[in-house]
Short mmCIF file of C-alpha atoms and ligand atoms in Angstrom, two decimals:
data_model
loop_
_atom_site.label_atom_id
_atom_site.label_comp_id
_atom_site.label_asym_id
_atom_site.label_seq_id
_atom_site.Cartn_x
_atom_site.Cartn_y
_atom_site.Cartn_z
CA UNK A 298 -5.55 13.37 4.24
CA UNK A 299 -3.14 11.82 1.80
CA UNK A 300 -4.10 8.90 -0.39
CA UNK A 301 -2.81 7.11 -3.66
CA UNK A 302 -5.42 7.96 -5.76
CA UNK A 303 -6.25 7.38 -9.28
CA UNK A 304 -6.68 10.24 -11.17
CA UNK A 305 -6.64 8.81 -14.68
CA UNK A 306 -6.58 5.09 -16.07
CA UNK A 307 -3.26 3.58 -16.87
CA UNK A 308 0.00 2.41 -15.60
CA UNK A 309 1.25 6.10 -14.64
CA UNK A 310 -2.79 7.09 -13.15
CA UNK A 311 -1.49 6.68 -9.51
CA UNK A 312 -0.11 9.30 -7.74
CA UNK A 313 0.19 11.14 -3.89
CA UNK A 314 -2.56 13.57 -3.58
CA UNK A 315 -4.39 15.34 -0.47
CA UNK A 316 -8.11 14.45 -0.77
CA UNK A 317 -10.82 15.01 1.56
CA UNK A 318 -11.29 12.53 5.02
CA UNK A 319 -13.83 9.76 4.04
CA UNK A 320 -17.20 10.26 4.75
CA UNK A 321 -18.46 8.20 7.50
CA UNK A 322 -22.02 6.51 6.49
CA UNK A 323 -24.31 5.63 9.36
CA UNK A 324 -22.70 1.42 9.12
CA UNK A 325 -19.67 2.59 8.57
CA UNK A 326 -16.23 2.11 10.99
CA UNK A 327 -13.60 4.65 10.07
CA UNK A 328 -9.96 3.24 9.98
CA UNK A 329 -6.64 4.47 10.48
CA UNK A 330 -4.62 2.78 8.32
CA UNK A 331 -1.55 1.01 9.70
CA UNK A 332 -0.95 -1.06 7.07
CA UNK A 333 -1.93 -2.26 3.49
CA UNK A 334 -1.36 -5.18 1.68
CA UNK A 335 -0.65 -5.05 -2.08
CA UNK A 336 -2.61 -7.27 -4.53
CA UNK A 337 -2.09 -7.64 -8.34
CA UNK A 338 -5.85 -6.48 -8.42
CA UNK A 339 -4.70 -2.95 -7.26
CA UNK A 340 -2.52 -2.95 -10.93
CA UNK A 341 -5.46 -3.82 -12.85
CA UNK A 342 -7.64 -1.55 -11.10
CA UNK A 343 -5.15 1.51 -12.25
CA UNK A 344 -4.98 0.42 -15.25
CA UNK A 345 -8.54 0.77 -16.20
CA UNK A 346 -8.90 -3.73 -16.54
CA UNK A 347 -11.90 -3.42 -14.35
CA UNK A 348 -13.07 -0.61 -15.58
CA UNK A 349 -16.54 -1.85 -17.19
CA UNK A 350 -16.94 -3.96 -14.26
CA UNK A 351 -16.39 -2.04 -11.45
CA UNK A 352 -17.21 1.56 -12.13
CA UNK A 353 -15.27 3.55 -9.88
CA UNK A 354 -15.76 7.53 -10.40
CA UNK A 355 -12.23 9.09 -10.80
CA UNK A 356 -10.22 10.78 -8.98
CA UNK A 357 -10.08 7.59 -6.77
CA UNK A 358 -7.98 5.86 -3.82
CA UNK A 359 -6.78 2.92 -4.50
CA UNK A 360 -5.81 -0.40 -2.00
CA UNK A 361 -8.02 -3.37 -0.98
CA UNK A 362 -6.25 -4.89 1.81
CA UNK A 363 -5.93 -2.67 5.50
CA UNK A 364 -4.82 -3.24 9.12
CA UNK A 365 -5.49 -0.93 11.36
CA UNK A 366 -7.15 1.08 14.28
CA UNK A 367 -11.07 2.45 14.63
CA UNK A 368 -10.99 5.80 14.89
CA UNK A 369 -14.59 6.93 14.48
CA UNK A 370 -17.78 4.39 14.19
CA UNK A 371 -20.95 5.83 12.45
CA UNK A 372 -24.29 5.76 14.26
CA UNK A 373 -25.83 2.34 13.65
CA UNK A 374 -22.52 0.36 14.32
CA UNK A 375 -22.78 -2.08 16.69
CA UNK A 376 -19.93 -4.41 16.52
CA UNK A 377 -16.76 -2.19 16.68
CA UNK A 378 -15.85 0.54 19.26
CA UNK A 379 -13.25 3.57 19.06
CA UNK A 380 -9.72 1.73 19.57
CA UNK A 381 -10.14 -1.79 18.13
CA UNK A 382 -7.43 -3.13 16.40
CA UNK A 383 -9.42 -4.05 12.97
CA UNK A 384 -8.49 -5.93 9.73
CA UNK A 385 -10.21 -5.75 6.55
CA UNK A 386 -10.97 -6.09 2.68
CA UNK A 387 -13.61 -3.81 1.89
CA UNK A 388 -15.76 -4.51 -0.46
CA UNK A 389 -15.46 -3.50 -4.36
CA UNK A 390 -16.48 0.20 -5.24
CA UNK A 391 -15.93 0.91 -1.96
CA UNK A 392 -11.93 0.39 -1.50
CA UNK A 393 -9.43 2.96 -0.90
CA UNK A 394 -6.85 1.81 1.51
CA UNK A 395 -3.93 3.69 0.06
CA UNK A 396 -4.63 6.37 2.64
CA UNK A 397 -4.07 7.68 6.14
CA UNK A 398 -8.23 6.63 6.37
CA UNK A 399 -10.68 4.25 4.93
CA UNK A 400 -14.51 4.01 5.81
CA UNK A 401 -15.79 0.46 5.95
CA UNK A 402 -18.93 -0.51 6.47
CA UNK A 403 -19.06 -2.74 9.31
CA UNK A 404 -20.04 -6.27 7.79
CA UNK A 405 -16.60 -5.97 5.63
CA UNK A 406 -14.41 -5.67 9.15
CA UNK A 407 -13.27 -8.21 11.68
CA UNK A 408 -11.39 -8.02 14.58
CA UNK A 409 -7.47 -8.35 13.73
CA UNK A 410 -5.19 -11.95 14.92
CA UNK A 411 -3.87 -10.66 17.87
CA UNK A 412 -1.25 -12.98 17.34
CA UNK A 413 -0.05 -10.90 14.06
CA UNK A 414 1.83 -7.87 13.86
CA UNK A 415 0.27 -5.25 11.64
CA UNK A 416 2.13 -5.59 8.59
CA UNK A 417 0.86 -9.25 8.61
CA UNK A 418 -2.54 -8.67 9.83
CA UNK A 419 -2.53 -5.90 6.57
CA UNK A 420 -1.25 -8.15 4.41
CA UNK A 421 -3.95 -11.46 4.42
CA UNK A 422 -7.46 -10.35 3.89
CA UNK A 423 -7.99 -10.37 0.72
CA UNK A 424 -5.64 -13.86 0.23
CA UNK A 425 -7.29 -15.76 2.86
CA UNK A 426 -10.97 -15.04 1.96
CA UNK A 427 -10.06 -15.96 -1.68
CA UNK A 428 -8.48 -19.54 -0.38
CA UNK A 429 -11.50 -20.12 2.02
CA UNK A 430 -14.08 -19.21 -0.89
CA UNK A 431 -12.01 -21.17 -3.44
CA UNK A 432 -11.26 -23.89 -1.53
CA UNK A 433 -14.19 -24.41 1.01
CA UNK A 434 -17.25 -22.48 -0.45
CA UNK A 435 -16.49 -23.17 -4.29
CA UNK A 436 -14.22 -26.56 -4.59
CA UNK A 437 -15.54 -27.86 -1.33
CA UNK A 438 -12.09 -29.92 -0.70
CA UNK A 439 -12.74 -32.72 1.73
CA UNK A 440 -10.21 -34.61 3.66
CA UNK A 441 -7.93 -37.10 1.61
CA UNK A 442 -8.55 -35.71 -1.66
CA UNK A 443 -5.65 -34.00 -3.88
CA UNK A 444 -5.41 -30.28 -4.74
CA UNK A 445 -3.13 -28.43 -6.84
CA UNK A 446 -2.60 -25.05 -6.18
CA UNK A 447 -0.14 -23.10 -8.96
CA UNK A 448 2.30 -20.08 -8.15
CA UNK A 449 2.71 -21.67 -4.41
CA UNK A 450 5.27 -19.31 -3.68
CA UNK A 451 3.48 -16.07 -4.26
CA UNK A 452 0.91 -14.12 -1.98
CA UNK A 453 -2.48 -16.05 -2.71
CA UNK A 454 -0.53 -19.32 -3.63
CA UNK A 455 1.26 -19.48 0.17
CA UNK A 456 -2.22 -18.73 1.41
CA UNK A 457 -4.05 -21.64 -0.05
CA UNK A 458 -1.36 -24.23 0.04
CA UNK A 459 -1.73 -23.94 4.06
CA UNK A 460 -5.42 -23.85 4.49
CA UNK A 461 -5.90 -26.74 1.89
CA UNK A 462 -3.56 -28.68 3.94
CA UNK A 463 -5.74 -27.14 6.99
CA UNK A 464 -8.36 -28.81 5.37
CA UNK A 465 -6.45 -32.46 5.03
CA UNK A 466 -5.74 -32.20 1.11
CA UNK A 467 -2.77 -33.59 -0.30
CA UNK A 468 -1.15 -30.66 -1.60
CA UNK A 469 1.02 -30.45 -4.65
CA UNK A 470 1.73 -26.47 -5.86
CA UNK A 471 4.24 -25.14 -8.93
CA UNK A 472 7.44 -23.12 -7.89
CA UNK A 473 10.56 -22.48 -8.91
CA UNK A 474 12.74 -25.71 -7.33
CA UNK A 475 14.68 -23.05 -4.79
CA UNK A 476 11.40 -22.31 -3.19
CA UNK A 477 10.45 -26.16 -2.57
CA UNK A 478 11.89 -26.28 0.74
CA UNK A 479 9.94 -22.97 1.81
CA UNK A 480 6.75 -24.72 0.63
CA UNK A 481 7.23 -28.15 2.19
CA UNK A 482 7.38 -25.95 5.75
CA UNK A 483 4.03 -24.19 4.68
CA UNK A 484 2.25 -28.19 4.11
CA UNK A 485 3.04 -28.75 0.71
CA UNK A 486 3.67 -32.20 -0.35
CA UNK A 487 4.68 -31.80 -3.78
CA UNK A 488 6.70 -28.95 -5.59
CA UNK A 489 6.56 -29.74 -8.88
CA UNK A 490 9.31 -27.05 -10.61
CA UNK A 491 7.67 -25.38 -13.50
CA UNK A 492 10.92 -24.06 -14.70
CA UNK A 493 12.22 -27.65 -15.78
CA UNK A 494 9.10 -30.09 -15.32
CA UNK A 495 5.37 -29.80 -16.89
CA UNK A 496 3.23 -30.46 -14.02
CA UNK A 497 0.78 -32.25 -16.28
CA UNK A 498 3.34 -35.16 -17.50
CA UNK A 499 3.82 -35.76 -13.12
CA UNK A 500 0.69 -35.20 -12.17
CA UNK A 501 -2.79 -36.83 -12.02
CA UNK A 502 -6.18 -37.39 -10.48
CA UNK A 503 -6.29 -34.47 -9.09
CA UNK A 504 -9.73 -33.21 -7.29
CA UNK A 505 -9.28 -29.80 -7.37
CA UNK A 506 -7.07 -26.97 -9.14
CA UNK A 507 -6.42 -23.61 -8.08
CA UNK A 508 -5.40 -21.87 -11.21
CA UNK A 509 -3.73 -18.24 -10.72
CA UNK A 510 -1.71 -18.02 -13.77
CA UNK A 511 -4.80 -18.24 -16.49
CA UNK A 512 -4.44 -18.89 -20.58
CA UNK A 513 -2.23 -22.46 -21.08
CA UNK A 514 -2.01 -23.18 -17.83
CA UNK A 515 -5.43 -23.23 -17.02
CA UNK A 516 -6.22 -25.60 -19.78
CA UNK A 517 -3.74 -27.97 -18.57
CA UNK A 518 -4.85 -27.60 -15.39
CA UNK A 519 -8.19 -29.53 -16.55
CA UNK A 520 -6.03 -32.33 -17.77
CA UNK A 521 -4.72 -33.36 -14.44
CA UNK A 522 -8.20 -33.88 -12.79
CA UNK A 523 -9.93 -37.24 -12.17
CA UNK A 524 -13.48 -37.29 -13.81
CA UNK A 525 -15.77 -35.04 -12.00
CA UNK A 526 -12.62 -33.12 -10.78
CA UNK A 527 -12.95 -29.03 -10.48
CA UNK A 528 -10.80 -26.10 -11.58
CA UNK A 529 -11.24 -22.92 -10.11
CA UNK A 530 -9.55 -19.87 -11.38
CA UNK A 531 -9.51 -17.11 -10.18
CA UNK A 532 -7.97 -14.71 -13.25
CA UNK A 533 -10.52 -15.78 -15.58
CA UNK A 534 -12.18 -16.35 -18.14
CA UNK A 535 -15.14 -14.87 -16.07
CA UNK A 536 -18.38 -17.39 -15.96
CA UNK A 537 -22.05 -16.08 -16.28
CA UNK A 538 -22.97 -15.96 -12.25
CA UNK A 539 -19.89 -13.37 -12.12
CA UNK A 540 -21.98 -11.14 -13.56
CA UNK A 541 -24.45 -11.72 -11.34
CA UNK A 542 -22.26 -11.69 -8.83
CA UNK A 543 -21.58 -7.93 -9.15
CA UNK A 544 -24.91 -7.28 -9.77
CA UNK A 545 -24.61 -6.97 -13.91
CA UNK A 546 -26.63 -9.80 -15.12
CA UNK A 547 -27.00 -8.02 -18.83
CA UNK A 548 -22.93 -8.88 -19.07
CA UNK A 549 -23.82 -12.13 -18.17
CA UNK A 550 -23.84 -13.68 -22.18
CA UNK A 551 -20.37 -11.61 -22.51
CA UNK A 552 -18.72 -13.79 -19.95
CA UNK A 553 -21.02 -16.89 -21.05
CA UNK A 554 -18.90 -16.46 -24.55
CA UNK A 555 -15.66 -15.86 -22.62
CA UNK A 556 -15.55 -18.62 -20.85
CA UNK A 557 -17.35 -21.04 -23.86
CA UNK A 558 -14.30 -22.42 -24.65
CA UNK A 559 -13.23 -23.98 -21.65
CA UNK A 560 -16.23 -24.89 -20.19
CA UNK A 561 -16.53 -26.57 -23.41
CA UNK A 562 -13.54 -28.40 -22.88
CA UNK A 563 -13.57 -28.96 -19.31
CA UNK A 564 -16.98 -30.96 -20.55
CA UNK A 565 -15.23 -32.90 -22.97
CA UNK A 566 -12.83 -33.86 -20.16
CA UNK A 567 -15.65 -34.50 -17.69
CA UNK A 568 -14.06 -32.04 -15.32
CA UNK A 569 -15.55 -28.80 -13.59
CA UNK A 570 -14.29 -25.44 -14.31
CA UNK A 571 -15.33 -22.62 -12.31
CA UNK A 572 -14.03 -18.82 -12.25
CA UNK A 573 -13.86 -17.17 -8.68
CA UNK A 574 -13.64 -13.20 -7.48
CA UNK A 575 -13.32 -13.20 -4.17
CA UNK A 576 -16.58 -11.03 -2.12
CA UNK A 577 -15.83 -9.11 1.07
CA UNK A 578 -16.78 -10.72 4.13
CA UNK A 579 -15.89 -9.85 7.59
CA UNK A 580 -17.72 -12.64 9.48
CA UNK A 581 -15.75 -15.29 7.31
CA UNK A 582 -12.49 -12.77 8.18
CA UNK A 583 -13.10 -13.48 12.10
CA UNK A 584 -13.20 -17.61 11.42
CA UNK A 585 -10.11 -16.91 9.16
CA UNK A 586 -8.39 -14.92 12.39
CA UNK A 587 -8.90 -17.71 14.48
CA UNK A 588 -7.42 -19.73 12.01
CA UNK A 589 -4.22 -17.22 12.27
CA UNK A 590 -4.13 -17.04 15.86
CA UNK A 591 -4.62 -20.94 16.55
CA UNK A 592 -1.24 -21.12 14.30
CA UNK A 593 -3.01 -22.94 11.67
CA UNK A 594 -2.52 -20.14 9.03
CA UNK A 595 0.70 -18.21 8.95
CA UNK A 596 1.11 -15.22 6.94
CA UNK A 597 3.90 -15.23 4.48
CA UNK A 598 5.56 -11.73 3.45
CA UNK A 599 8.23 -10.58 1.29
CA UNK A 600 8.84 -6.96 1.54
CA UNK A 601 7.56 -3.86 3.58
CA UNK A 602 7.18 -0.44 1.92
CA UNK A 603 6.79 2.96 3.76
CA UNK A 604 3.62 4.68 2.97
CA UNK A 605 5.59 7.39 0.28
CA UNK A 606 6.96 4.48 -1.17
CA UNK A 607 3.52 3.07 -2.48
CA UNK A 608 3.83 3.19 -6.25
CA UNK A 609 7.32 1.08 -5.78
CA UNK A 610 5.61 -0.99 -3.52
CA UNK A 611 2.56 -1.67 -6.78
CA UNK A 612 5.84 -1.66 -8.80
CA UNK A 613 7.33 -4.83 -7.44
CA UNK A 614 4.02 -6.45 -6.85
CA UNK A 615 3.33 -6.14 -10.74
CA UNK A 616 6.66 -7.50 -11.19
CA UNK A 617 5.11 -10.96 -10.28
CA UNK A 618 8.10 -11.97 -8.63
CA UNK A 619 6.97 -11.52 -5.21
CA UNK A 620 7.59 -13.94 -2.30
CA UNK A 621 4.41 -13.67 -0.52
CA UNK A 622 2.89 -10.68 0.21
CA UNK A 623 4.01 -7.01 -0.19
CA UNK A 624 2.47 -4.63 2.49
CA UNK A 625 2.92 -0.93 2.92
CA UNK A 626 2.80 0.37 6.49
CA UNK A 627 2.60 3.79 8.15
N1 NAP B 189 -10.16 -13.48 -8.43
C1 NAP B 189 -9.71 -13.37 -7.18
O1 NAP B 189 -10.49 -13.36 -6.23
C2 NAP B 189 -8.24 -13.27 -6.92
C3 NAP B 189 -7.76 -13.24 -5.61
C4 NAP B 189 -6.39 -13.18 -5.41
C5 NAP B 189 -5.51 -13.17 -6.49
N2 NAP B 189 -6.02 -13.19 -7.75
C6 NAP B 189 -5.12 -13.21 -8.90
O2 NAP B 189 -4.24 -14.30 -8.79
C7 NAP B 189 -2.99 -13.97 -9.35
C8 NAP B 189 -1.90 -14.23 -8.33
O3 NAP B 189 -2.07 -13.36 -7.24
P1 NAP B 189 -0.94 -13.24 -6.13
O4 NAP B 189 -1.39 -12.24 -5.13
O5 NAP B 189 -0.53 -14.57 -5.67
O6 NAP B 189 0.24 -12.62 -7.04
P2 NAP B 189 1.79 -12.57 -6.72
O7 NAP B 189 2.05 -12.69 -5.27
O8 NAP B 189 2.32 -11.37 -7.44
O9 NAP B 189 2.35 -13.89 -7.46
C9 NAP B 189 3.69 -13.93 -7.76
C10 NAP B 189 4.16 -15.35 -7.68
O10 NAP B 189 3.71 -16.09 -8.82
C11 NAP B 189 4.72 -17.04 -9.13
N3 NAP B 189 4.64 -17.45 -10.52
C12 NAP B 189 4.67 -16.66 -11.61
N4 NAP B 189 4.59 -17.41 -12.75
C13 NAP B 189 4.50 -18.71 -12.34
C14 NAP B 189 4.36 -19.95 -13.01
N5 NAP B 189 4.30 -20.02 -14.35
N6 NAP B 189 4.27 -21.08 -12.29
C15 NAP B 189 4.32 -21.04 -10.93
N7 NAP B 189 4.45 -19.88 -10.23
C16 NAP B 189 4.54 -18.74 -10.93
C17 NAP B 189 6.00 -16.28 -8.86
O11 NAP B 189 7.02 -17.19 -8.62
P3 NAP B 189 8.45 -17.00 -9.34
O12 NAP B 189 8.98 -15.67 -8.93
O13 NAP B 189 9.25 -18.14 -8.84
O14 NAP B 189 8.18 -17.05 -10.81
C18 NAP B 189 5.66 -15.44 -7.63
O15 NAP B 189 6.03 -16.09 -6.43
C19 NAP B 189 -3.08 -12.51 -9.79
O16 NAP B 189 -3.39 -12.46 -11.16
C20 NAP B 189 -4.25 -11.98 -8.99
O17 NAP B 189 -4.91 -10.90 -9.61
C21 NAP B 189 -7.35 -13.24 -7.99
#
């Protein structure tokens, strides 16, 4: 089959190749792929960012996001026949959805929105499980209270802004001004601009933070919380349990020293800070479909790519200019 595969680390290591159809392991559901999102994750996974973290053996396919059809089920699968319309972001080591097929094991799959075309349906896994686990399972937003989300306007960002509002947040989110009305349709109650205003001299008492943009901004970010407040980022610095998390507990005083600083001064402040990398999860992907098709969630996307156009499509996503998501479909 074809795939975008990795062959060696770096910003030129992805490239067209024939590689052999996936095996299928006995949990397994094997996918045609219709469509595939692009995430900024799939950049730093070429480039080797992950590399001590996530070992993947090279030659490799890359792509964590997929939409598409179940063409073969291995023996213990129970949940998905030959011919369901599936969605999907499998889980870490075992991506690989820049291809004509992915094998998935079954607990990473749900059922796709039927209310979504396939582009869209390719396009959201990944972004919605990171805004429920940010937002629900980490932050645990309630009704009423305030949550900023930064970069608003770009594929995660649109995500969250709409299920914190889901969730009954007031929602305030950084964009460029021409985007504001965009994000007031999507729930947002305040665009702050970041290209003329500093969010932290018109904000304040903030609950929770969604931090995407990392460095400055994240330390900011703790100044505009009320006491007792929470950041979550999700580009770092990495906290202990994310080693644990991937099942590397021996990195675990690496990232306790990475992240020293600001949990130092996120004590200081009397705030929260806690890093996030999102986990496959199919069961939480059905809830999040039903979200979709009840109308509650609506995917945002920029651009389309045809499948030979992949590498331009991982172009303009690292770009960081994109308007929502970026999805390549076949
Ligand atoms: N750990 C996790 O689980 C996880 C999950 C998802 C994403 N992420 C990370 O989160 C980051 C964002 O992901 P994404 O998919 O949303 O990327 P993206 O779609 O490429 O984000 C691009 C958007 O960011 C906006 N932006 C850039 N600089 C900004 C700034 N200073 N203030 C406000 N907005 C700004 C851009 O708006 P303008 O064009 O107007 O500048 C653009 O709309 C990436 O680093 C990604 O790796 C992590």
């Amino acid at each position: 089959m074809r795939a975008y595969v990795v062959e060696s680390y770096g910003t030129d290591g992805l490239a067209q190749a024939e590689v052999p159809r996936p095996t299928v392991g006995r949990s397994d559901v094997l996918v045609e792929v219709h469509a595939a999102g692009i995430n900024p994750l799939d950049t730093m996974v070429r480039n080797g960012e992950f590399k001590q973290l996530l070992p993947y053996r090279r030659p490799f396919v890359l792509g964590h996001d997929v939409a598409g059809v179940v063409v073969e089920v291995g023996a213990d699968v129970d949940r998905f026949s030959v011919g369901d319309r599936v969605f999907s972001r499998p889980r870490d080591l075992r991506t690989g959805t820049f291809a004509e097929l992915v094998a998935i094991d079954q607990a990473d799959v749900a059922p796709a929105p039927a209310s979504l075309s396939t582009a869209e349906a390719g396009a959201v896994p990944l972004v919605a499980l990171a805004a429920w686990q940010a937002l629900v399972e980490v932050a645990d937003v309630q009704p009423g209270q305030k949550v900023l989300v930064h970069a608003g306007a770009g594929g995660l960002g649109s995500t969250v802004v709409q299920l914190a509002r889901h969730l009954g947040a007031h929602v305030a989110t950084t964009a460029r001004g021409g985007d504001a009305e965009r994000l007031r349709a999507l729930g947002v109650d305040e665009v702050v601009d970041y290209t003329t205003q500093d969010f932290t001299q018109v904000l304040s008492g903030y609950d929770v933070v969604l931090d995407s943009l990392g460095g400055a901004n994240l330390t900011s970010s703790l100044e505009v919380l009320r006491p007792g407040g929470i950041a979550v980022s999700v580009v770092g610095p990495p906290t202990p349990s994310f080693a644990r998390q991937l099942g590397r507990p021996v990195l675990a005083p690496v990232m306790w020293l990475l992240s020293a600083r600001v949990r130092a001064r996120a004590r200081r402040l009397g705030v929260r800070y806690s890093f996030l990398f999102m986990r496959a999860d199919g069961d939480r992907l059905a809830q999040l479909a039903a979200l979709y098709d009840a109308g509650v969630l609506r995917p945002v996307l920029d651009r389309t790519f045809p499948f030979d156009e992949t590498l331009e499509a991982v172009s303009y996503v690292e770009q960081g200019r994109a308007k929502g998501k970026v999805v390549v479909v076949r």
